[in-house]
PDB file of C-alpha atoms in Angstrom:
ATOM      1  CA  UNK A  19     105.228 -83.473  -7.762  1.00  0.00           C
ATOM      2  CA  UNK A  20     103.976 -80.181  -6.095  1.00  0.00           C
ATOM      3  CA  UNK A  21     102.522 -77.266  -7.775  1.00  0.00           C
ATOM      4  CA  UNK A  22     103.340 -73.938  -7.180  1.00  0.00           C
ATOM      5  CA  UNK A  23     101.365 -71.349  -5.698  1.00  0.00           C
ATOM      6  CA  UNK A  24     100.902 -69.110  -8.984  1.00  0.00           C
ATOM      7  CA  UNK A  25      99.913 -72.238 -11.160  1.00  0.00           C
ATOM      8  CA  UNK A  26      97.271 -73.856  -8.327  1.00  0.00           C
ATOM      9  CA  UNK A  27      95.307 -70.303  -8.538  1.00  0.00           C
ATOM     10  CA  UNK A  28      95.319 -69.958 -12.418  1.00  0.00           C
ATOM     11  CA  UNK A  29      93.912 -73.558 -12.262  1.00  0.00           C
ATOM     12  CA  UNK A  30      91.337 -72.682 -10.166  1.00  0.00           C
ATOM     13  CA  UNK A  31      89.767 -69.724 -11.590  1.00  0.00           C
ATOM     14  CA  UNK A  32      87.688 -68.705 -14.673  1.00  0.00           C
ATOM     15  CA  UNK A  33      88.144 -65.286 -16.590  1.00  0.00           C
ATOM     16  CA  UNK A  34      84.808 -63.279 -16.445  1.00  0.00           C
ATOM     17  CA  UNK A  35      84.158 -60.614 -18.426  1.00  0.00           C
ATOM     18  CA  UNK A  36      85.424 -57.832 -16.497  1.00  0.00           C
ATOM     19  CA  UNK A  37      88.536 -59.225 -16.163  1.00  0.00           C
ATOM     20  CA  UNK A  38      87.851 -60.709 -12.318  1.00  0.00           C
ATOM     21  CA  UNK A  39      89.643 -64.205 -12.145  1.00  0.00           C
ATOM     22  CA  UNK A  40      86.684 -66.116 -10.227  1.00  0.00           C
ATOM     23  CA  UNK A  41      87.579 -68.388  -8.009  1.00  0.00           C
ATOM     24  CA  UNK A  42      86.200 -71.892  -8.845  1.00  0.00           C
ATOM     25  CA  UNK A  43      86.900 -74.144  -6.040  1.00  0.00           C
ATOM     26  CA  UNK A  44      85.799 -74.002  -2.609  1.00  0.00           C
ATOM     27  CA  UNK A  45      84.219 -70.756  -1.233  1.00  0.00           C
ATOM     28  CA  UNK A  46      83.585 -69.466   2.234  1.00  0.00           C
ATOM     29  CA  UNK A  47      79.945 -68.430   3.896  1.00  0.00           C
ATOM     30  CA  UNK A  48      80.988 -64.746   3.268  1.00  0.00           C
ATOM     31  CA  UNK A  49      81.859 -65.641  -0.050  1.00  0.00           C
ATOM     32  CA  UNK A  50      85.265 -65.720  -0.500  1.00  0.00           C
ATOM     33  CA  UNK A  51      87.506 -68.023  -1.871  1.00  0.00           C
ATOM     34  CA  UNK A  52      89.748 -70.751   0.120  1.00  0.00           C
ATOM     35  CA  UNK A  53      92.755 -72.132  -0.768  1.00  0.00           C
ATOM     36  CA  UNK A  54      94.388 -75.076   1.447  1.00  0.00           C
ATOM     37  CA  UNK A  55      98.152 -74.394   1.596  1.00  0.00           C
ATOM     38  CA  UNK A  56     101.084 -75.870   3.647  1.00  0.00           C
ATOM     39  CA  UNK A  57     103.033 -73.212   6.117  1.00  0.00           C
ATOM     40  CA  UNK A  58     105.774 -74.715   8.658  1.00  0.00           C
ATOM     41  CA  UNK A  59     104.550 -78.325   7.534  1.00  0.00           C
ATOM     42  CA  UNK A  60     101.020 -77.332   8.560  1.00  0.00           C
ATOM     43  CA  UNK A  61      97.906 -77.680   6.484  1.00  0.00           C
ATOM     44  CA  UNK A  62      96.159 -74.100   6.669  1.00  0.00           C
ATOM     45  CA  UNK A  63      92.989 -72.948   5.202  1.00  0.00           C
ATOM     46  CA  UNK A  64      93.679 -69.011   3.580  1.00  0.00           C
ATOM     47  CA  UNK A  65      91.649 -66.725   2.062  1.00  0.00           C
ATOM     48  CA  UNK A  66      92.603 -67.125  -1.815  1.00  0.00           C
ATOM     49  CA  UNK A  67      92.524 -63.326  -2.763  1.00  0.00           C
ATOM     50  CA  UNK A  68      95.207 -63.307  -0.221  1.00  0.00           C
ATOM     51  CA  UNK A  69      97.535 -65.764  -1.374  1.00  0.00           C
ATOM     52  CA  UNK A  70      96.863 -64.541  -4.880  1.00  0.00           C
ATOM     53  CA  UNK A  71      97.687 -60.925  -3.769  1.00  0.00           C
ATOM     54  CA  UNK A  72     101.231 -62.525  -2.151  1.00  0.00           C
ATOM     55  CA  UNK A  73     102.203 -64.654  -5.027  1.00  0.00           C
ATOM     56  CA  UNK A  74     101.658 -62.579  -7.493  1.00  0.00           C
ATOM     57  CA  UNK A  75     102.219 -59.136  -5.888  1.00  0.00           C
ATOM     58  CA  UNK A  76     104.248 -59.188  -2.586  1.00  0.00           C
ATOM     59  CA  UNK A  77     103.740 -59.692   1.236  1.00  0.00           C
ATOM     60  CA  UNK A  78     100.651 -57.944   3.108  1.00  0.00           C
ATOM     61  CA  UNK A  79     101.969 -55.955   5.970  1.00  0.00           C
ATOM     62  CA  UNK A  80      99.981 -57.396   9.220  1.00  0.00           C
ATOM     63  CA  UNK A  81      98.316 -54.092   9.537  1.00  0.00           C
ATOM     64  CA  UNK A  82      96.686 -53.627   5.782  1.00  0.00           C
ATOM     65  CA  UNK A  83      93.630 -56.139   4.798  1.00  0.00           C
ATOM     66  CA  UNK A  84      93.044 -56.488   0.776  1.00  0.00           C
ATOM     67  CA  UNK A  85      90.395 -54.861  -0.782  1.00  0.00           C
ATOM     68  CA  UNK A  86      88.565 -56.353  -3.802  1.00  0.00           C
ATOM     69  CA  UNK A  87      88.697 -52.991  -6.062  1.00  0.00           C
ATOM     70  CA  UNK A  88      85.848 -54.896  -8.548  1.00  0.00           C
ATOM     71  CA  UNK A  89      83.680 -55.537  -5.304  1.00  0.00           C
ATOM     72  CA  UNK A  90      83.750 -59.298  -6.208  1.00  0.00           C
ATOM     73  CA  UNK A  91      84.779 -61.458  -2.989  1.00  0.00           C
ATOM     74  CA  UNK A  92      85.606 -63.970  -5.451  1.00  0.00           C
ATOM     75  CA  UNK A  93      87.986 -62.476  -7.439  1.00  0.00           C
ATOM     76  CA  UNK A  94      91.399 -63.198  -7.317  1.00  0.00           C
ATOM     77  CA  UNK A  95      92.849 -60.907  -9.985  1.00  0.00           C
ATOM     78  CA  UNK A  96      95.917 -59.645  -8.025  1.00  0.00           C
ATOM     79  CA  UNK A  97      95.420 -56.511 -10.404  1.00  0.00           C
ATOM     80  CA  UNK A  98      91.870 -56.022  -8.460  1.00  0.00           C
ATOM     81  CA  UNK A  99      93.497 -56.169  -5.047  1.00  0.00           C
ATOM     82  CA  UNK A 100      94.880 -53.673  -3.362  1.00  0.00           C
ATOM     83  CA  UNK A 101      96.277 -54.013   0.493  1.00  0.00           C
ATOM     84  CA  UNK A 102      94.199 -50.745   2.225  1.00  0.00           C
ATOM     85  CA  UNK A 103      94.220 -49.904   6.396  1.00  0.00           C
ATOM     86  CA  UNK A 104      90.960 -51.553   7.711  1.00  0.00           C
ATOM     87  CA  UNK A 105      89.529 -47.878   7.726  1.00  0.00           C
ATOM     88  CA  UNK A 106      90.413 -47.562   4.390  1.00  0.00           C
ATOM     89  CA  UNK A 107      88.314 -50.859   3.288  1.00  0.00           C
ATOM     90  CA  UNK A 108      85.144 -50.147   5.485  1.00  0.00           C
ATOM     91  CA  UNK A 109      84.645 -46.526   3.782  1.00  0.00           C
ATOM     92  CA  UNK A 110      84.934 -47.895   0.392  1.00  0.00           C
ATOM     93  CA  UNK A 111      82.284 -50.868   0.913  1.00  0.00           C
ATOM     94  CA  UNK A 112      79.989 -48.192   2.673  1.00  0.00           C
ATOM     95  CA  UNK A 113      80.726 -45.666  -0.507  1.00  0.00           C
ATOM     96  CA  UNK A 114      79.847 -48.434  -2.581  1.00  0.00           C
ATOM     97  CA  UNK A 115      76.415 -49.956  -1.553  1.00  0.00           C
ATOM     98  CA  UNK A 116      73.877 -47.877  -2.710  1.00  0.00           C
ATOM     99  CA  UNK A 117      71.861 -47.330   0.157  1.00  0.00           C
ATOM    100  CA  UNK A 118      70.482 -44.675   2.849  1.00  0.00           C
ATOM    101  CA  UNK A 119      71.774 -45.512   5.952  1.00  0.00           C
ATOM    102  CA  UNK A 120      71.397 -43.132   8.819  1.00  0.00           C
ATOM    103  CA  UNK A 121      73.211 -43.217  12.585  1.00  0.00           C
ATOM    104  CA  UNK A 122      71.187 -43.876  15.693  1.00  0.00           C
ATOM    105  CA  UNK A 123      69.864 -40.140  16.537  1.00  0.00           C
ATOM    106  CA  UNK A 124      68.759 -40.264  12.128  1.00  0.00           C
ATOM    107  CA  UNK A 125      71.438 -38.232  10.708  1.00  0.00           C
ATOM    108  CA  UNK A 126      72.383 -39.474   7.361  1.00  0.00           C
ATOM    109  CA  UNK A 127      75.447 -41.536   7.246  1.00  0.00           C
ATOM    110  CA  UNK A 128      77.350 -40.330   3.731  1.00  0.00           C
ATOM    111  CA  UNK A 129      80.732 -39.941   3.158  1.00  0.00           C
ATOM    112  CA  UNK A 130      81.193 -36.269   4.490  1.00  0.00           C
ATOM    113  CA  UNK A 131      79.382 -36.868   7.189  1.00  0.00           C
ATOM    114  CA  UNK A 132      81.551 -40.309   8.602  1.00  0.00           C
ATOM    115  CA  UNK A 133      84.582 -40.555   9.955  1.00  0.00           C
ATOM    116  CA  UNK A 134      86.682 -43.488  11.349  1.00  0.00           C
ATOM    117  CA  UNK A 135      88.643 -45.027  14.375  1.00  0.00           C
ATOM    118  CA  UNK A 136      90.357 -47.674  13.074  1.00  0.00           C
ATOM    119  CA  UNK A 137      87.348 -49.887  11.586  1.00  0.00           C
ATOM    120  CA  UNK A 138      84.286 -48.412  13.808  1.00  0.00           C
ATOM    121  CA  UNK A 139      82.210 -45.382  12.013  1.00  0.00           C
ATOM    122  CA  UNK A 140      80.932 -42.385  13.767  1.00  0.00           C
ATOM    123  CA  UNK A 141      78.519 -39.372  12.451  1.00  0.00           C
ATOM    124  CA  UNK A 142      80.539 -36.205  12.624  1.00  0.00           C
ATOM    125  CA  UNK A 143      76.851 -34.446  12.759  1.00  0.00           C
ATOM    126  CA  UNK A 144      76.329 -36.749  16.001  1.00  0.00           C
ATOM    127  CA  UNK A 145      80.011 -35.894  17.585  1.00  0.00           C
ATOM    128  CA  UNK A 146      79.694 -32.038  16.770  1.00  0.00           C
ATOM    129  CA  UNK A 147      76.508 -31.767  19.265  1.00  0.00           C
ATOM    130  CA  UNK A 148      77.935 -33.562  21.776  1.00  0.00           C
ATOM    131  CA  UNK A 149      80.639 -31.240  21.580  1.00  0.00           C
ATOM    132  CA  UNK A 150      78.352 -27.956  21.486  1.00  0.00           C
ATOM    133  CA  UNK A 151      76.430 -29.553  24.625  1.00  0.00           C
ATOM    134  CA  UNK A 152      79.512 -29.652  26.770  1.00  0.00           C
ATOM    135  CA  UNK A 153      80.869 -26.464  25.408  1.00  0.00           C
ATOM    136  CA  UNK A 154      77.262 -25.362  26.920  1.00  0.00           C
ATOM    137  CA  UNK A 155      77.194 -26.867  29.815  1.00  0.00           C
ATOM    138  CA  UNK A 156      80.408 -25.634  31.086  1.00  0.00           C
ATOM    139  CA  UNK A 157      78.829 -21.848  30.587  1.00  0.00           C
ATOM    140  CA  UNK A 158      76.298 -22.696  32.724  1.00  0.00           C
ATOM    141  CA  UNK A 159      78.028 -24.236  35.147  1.00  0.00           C
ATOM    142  CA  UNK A 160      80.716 -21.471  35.847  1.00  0.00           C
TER     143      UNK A 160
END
């Protein structure tokens, strides 16, 4: 007999502490989990945090990805997931690591200072030169 969805992923995990449910059977090179399942009698490999996030939660609209809200790729605590715009998910892992990262031209790249287009970052100190330059140039010009 076949398991269901929501009792293959509670056998799979182990509680830690923080309340993550991590995932104890196969994981992925980035580190997430992976969950064989069966869709239009075709054996698929998905990302567990996904499935989890479906059973337990609802349907991800094809435009959201799922953000781990504990940070923990191998969490599949539906109540750590949330489904976020890919824009949405890069500025949270960025806001997260604690590190100085700076643009090309050496600008530091914070929060105030990034903005996004769709899933690609860009310094606003960077874009706001450019700007002034051809707001120059054209008074020289004419």
């Amino acid at each position: 007999m076949k398991k269901n969805i929501t009792d293959r992923i509670t056998e799979s995990i182990r509680i830690s502490t923080n309340g993550c449910w991590e995932w104890q059977r196969r994981i992925n090179k980035d580190g997430y989990g992976i969950l064989w399942v069966y869709e239009n009698s075709k054996k698929h490999q998905r990302l567990a945090h996904r499935i989890s996030y479906e059973a337990f939660k609802t349907q991800i609209p094809h435009n959201l990805q799922i953000d781990h809200l504990c940070m923990n790729k191998c969490c599949v605590n539906p109540e750590h997931l949330e489904a976020v715009t890919s824009a949405e998910n890069t500025r949270r892992y960025f806001e997260s690591i604690d590190i100085d990262v700076k643009c090309r031209r050496g600008h530091k790249r914070t929060v105030e200072n990034t903005y996004f287009t769709g899933s690609t970052r860009a310094c606003k100190e960077c874009r706001r030169l450019a700007q002034k330059r051809y707001r120059d140039k054209g008074r020289v010009a004419g």
